[in-house]
Short mmCIF file of C-alpha atoms in Angstrom, two decimals:
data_model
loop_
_atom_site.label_atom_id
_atom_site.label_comp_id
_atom_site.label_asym_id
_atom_site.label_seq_id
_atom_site.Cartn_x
_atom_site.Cartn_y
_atom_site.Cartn_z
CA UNK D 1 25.32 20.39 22.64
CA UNK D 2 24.47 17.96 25.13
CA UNK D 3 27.15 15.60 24.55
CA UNK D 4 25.12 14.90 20.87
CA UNK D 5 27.63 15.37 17.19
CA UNK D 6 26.48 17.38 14.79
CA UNK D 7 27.28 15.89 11.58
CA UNK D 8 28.73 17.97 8.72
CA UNK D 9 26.08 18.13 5.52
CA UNK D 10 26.09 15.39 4.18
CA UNK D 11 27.31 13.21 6.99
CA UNK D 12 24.42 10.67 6.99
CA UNK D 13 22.21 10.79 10.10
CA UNK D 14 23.09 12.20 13.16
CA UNK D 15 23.94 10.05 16.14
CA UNK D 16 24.04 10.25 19.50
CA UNK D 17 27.68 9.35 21.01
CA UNK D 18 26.63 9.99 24.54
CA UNK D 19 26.49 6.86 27.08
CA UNK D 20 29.85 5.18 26.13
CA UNK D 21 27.84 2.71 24.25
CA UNK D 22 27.02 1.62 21.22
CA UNK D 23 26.22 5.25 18.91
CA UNK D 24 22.51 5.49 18.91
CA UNK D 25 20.48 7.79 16.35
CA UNK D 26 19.41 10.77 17.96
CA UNK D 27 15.24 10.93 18.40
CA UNK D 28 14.61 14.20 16.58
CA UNK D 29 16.79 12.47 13.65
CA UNK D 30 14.17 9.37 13.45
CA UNK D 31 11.16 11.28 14.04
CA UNK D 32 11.99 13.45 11.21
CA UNK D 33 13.83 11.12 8.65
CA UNK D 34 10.49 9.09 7.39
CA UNK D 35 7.98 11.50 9.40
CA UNK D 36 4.61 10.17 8.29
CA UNK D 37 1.21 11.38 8.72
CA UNK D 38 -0.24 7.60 7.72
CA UNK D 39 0.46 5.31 10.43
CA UNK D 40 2.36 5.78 14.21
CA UNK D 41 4.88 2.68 15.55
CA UNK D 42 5.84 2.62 18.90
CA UNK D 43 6.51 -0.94 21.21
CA UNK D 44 3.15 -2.25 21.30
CA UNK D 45 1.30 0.13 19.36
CA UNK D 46 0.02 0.25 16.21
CA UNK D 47 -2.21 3.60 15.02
CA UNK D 48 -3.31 3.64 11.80
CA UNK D 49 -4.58 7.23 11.00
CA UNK D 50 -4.92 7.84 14.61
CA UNK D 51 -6.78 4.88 15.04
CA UNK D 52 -5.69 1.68 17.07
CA UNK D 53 -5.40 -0.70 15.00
CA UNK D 54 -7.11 -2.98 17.41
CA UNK D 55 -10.03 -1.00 17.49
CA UNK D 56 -10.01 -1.22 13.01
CA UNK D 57 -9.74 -5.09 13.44
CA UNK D 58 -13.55 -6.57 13.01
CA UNK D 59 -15.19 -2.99 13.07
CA UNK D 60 -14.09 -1.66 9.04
CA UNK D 61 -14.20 -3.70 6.22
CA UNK D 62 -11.02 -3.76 3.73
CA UNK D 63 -12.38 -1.42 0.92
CA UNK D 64 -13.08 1.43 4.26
CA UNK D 65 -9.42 0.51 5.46
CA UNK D 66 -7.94 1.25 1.82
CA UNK D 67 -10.04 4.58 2.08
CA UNK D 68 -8.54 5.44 5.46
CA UNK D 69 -4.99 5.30 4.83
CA UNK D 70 -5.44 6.78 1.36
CA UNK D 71 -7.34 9.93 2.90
CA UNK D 72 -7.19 10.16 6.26
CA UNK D 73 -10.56 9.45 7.67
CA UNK D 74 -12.89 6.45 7.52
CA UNK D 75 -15.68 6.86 4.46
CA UNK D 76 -19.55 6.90 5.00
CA UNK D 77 -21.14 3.66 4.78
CA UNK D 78 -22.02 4.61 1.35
CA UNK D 79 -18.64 5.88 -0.03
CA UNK D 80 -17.59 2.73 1.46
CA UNK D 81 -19.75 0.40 -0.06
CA UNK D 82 -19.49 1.69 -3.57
CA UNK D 83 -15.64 2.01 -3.31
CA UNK D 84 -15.97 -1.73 -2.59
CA UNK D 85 -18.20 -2.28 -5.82
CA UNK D 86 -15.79 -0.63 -7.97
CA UNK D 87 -12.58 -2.88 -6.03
CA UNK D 88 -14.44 -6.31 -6.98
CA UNK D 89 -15.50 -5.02 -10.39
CA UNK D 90 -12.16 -5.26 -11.66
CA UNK D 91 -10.75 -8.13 -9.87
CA UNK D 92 -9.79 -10.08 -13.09
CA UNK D 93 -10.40 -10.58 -16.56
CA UNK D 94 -8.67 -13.71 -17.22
CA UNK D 95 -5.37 -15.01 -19.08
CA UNK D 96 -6.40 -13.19 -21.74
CA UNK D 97 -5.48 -9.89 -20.13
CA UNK D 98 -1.53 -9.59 -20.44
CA UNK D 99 -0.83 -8.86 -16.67
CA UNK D 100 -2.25 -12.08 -15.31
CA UNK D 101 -0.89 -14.10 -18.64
CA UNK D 102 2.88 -12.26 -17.61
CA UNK D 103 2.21 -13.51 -13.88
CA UNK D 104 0.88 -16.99 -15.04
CA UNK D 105 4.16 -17.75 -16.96
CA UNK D 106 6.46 -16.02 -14.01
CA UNK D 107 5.29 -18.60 -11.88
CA UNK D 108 5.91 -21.83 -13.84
CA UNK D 109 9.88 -20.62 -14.21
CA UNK D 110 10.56 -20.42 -10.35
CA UNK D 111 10.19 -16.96 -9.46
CA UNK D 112 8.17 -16.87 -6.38
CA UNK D 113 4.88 -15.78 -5.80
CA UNK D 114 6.28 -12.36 -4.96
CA UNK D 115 8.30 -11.95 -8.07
CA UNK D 116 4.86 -13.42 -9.93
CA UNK D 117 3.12 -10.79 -9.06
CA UNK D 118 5.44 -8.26 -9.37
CA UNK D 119 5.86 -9.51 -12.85
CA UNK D 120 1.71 -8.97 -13.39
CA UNK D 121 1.19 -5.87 -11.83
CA UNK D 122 4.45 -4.13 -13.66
CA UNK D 123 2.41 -4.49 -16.87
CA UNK D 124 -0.40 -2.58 -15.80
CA UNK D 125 0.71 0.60 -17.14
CA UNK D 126 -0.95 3.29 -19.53
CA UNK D 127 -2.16 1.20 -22.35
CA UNK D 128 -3.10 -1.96 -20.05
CA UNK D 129 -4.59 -0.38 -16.99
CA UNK D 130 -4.35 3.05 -17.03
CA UNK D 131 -7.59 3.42 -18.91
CA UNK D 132 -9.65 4.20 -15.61
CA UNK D 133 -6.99 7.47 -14.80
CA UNK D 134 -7.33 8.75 -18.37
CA UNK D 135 -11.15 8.30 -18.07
CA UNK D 136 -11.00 10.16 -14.96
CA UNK D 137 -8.92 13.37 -16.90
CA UNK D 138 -11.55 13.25 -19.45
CA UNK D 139 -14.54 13.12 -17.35
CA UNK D 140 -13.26 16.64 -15.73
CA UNK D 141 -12.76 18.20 -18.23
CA UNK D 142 -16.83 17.54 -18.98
CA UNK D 143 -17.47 18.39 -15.74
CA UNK D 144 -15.55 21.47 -15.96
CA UNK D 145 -17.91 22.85 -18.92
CA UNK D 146 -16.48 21.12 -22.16
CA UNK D 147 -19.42 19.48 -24.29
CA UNK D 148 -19.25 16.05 -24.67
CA UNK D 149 -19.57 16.07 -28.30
CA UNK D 150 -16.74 18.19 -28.85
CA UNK D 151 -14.67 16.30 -27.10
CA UNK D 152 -16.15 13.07 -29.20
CA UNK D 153 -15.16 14.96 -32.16
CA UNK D 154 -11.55 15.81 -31.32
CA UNK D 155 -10.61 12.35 -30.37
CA UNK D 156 -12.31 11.74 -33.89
CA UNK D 157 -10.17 13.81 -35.27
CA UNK D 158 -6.97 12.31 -33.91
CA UNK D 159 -8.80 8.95 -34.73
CA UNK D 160 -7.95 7.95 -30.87
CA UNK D 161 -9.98 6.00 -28.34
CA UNK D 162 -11.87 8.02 -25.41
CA UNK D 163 -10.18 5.83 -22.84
CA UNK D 164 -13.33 4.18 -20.66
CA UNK D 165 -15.95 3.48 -23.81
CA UNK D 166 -16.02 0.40 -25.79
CA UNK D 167 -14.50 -3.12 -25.08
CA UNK D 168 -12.45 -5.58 -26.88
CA UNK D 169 -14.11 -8.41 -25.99
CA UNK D 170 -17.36 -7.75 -24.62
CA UNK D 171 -20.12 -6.11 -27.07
CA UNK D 172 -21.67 -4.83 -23.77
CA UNK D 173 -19.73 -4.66 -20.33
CA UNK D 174 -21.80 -6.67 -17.97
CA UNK D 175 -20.13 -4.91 -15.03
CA UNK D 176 -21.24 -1.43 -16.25
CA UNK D 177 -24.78 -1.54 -15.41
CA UNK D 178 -24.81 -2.57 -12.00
CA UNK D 179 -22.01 -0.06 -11.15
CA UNK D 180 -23.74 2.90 -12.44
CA UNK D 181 -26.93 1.46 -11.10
CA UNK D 182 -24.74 2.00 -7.57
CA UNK D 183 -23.83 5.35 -8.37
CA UNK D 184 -26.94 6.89 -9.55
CA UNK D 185 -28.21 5.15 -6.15
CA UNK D 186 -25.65 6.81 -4.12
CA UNK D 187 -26.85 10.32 -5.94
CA UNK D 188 -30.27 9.88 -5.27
CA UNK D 189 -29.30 9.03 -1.53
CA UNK D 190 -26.72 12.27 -1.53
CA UNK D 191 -23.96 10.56 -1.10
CA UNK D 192 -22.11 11.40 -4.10
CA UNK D 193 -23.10 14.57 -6.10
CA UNK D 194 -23.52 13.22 -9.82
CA UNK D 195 -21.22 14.95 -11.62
CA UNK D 196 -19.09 12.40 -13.10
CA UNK D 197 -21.80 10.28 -13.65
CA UNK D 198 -24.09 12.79 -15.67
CA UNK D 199 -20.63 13.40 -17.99
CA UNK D 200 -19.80 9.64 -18.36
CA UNK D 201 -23.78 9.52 -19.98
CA UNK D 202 -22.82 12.74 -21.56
CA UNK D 203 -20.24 11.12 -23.62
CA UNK D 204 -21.32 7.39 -24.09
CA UNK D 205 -24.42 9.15 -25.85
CA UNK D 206 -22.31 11.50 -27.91
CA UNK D 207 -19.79 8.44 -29.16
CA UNK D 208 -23.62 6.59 -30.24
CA UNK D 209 -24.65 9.58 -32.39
CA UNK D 210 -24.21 8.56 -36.08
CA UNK D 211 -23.57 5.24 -35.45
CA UNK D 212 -25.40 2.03 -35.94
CA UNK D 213 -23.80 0.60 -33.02
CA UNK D 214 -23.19 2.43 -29.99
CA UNK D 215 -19.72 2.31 -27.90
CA UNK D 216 -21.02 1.74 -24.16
CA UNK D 217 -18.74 2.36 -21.29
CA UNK D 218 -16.32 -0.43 -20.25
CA UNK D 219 -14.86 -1.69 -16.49
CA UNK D 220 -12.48 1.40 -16.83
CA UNK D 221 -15.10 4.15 -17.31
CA UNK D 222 -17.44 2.77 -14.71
CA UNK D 223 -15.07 2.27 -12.05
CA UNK D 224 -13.53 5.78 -13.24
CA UNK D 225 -17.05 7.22 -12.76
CA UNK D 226 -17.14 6.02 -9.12
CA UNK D 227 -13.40 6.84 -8.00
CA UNK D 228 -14.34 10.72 -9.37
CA UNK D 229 -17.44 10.65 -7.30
CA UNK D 230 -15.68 9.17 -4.44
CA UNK D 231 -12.90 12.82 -4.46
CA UNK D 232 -9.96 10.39 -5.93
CA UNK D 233 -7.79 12.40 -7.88
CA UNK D 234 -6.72 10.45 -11.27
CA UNK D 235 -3.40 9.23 -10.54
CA UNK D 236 -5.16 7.37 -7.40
CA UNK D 237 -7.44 5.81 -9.52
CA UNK D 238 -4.61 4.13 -11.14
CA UNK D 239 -3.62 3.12 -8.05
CA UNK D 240 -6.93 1.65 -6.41
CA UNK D 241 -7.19 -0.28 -9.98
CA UNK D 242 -3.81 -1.59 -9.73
CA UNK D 243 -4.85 -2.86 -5.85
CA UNK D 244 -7.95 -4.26 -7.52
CA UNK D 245 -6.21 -6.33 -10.51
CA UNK D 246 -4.05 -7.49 -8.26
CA UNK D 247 -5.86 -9.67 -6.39
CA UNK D 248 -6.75 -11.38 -9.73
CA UNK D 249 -3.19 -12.06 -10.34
CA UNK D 250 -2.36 -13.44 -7.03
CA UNK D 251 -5.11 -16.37 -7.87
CA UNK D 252 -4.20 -17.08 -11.14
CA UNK D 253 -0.26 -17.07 -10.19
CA UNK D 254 -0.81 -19.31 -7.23
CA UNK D 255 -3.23 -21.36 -9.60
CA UNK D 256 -0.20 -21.56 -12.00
CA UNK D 257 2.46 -22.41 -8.66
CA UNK D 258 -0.36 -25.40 -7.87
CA UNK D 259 -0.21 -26.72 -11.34
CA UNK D 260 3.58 -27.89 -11.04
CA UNK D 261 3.66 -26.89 -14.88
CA UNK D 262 7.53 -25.73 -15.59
CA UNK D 263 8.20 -22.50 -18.09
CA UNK D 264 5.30 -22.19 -19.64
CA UNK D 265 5.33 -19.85 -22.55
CA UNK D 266 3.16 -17.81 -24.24
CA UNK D 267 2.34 -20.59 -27.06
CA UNK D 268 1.26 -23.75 -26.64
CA UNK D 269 4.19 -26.09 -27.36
CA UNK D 270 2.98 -27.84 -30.24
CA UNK D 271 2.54 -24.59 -31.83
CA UNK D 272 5.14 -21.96 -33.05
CA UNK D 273 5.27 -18.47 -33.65
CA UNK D 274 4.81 -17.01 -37.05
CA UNK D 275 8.31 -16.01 -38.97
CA UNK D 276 7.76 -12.98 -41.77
CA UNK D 277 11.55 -12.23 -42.25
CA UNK D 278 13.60 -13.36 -45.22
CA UNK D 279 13.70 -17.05 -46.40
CA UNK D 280 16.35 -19.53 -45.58
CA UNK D 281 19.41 -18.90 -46.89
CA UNK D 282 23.37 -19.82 -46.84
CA UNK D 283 26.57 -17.59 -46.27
CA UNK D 284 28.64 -16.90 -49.31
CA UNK D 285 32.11 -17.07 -47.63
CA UNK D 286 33.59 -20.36 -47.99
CA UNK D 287 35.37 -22.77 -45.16
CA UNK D 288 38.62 -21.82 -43.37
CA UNK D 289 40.97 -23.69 -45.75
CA UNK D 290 42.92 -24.45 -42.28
CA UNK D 291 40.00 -26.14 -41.13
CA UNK D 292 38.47 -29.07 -42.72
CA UNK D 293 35.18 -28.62 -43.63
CA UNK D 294 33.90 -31.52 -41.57
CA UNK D 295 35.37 -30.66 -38.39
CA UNK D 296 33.88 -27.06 -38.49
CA UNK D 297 31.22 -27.02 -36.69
CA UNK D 298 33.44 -28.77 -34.08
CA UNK D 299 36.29 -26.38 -34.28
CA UNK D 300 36.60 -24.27 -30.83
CA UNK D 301 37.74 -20.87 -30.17
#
């Protein structure tokens, strides 16, 4: 054996005992404990994909670097530039979105810009934020040879939303049109085949029939549009929103460290929140007769 113990199962790792020294791990136990295709560590080395990372540094952008370690191999110029389009598209939304209102009020009750963030981007889940990978499920399943309108009419029918379409706030999303402008640019270059993009039309048009106003596509459709052209799968596009959002809640949390203000809640103090449960009223039990009644509220336990 070399002079190496072999652990029983469930020993923990192996380690080396040979030398007289302190135990060391044994190589094959490190190489195989965390093995990772993404990135390769050694003293004075850092690969990134196979890449040096000194050769990345001032040659890739950020949005191509996010693309690398998420599939392997740098993008085209033009999967790279429209994976940055969709990135900045969704940067923010301001306090009015309840991720960067969560990190705004973390930050005035000492957390840390860390925990801050954390707080923000733990929100982000399938009603706030997971629009974009629901868009993405529904888009396949056009592009797999569902019609659009019967899809329409089955979300109808559960009187649900068709995550992507429609807004809130905004009557029309102004960061729809210049994405898809992108994307059907990228198509006509043949960059990015079109699919996605021909069912996202499919079904804004079939939510506008028989309505007086239509229900155009939102940030989450757009950028869902683009991350299906792009080959992300769903859950990824989740992910790359997540990244995205959470550059907007690093600036408004540091915004809100800057300020000084302390525990800031979600009301503005001279205002309170609304009460709908039952009107004042008084217990029936009377005093403790071994307790007079003015030194009640005084008495301790």
């Amino acid at each position: 054996m070399n002079g190496t113990a072999v652990p029983a199962v469930g020993d923990g790792p192996e380690r080396d005992t040979t030398g007289g020294g302190e135990a060391m791990i044994a190589e094959r136990t490190v190489t195989d404990w965390w093995s990772t295709a993404v990135s390769e560590i050694q003293p004075g080395e850092i690969r990134l994909r196979g890449y040096p990372v000194e050769e990345l540094i001032g040659r890739v952008t950020f949005a191509e670097q996010i693309w690398l370690m998420l599939r392997g191999e740098l993008p085209t110029p033009g999967q790279g530039r429209l994976l940055e389009a969709a990135l900045v598209a969704a940067v923010d939304h301001g306090p009015q979105a309840p991720s960067i209102a969560a990190a705004r009020m973390a930050a005035t009750c000492g957390v840390g810009l860390n925990s801050a963030v954390a707080t923000g981007a733990g929100l982000l889940g399938d009603v706030h934020g997971g629009a974009g990978q629901q868009c993405m499920e529904v888009l396949q399943r056009v592009v797999d040879g569902e019609e659009a309108p019967a899809i329409v009419a089955e979300y109808r029918r559960r009187r649900a939303y068709i995550p992507g379409f429609g807004h809130r706030f905004h009557p029309r999303d102004p960061r729809r049109d210049p994405l898809l402008a992108l994307v059907q640019k990228a198509v006509h270059a043949g960059e990015v085949p079109g699919r996605a993009l021909e069912a996202g039309l499919a079904l804004e048009a079939a939510l506008a029939e028989g309505r007086d106003r239509p229900v155009p596509m939102n940030i989450d459709g757009a950028t869902a549009i683009i991350y299906a052209e792009l080959g992300f799968p769903s859950e990824l596009g989740r992910g790359l929103f997540v990244l995205s959002r959470s550059v907007g809640i690093l600036a408004h949390a540091w915004e809100e460290t800057e300020s000084g203000a302390r525990i800031k809640g979600p009301l503005p103090r001279p205002l309170l929140a609304g009460y709908h449960g039952v009107p004042i009223r008084h217990p029936e039990r009377t005093p403790d007769p071994h307790v007079p009644f003015e030194d009640a509220s005084s008495s301790k336990t």
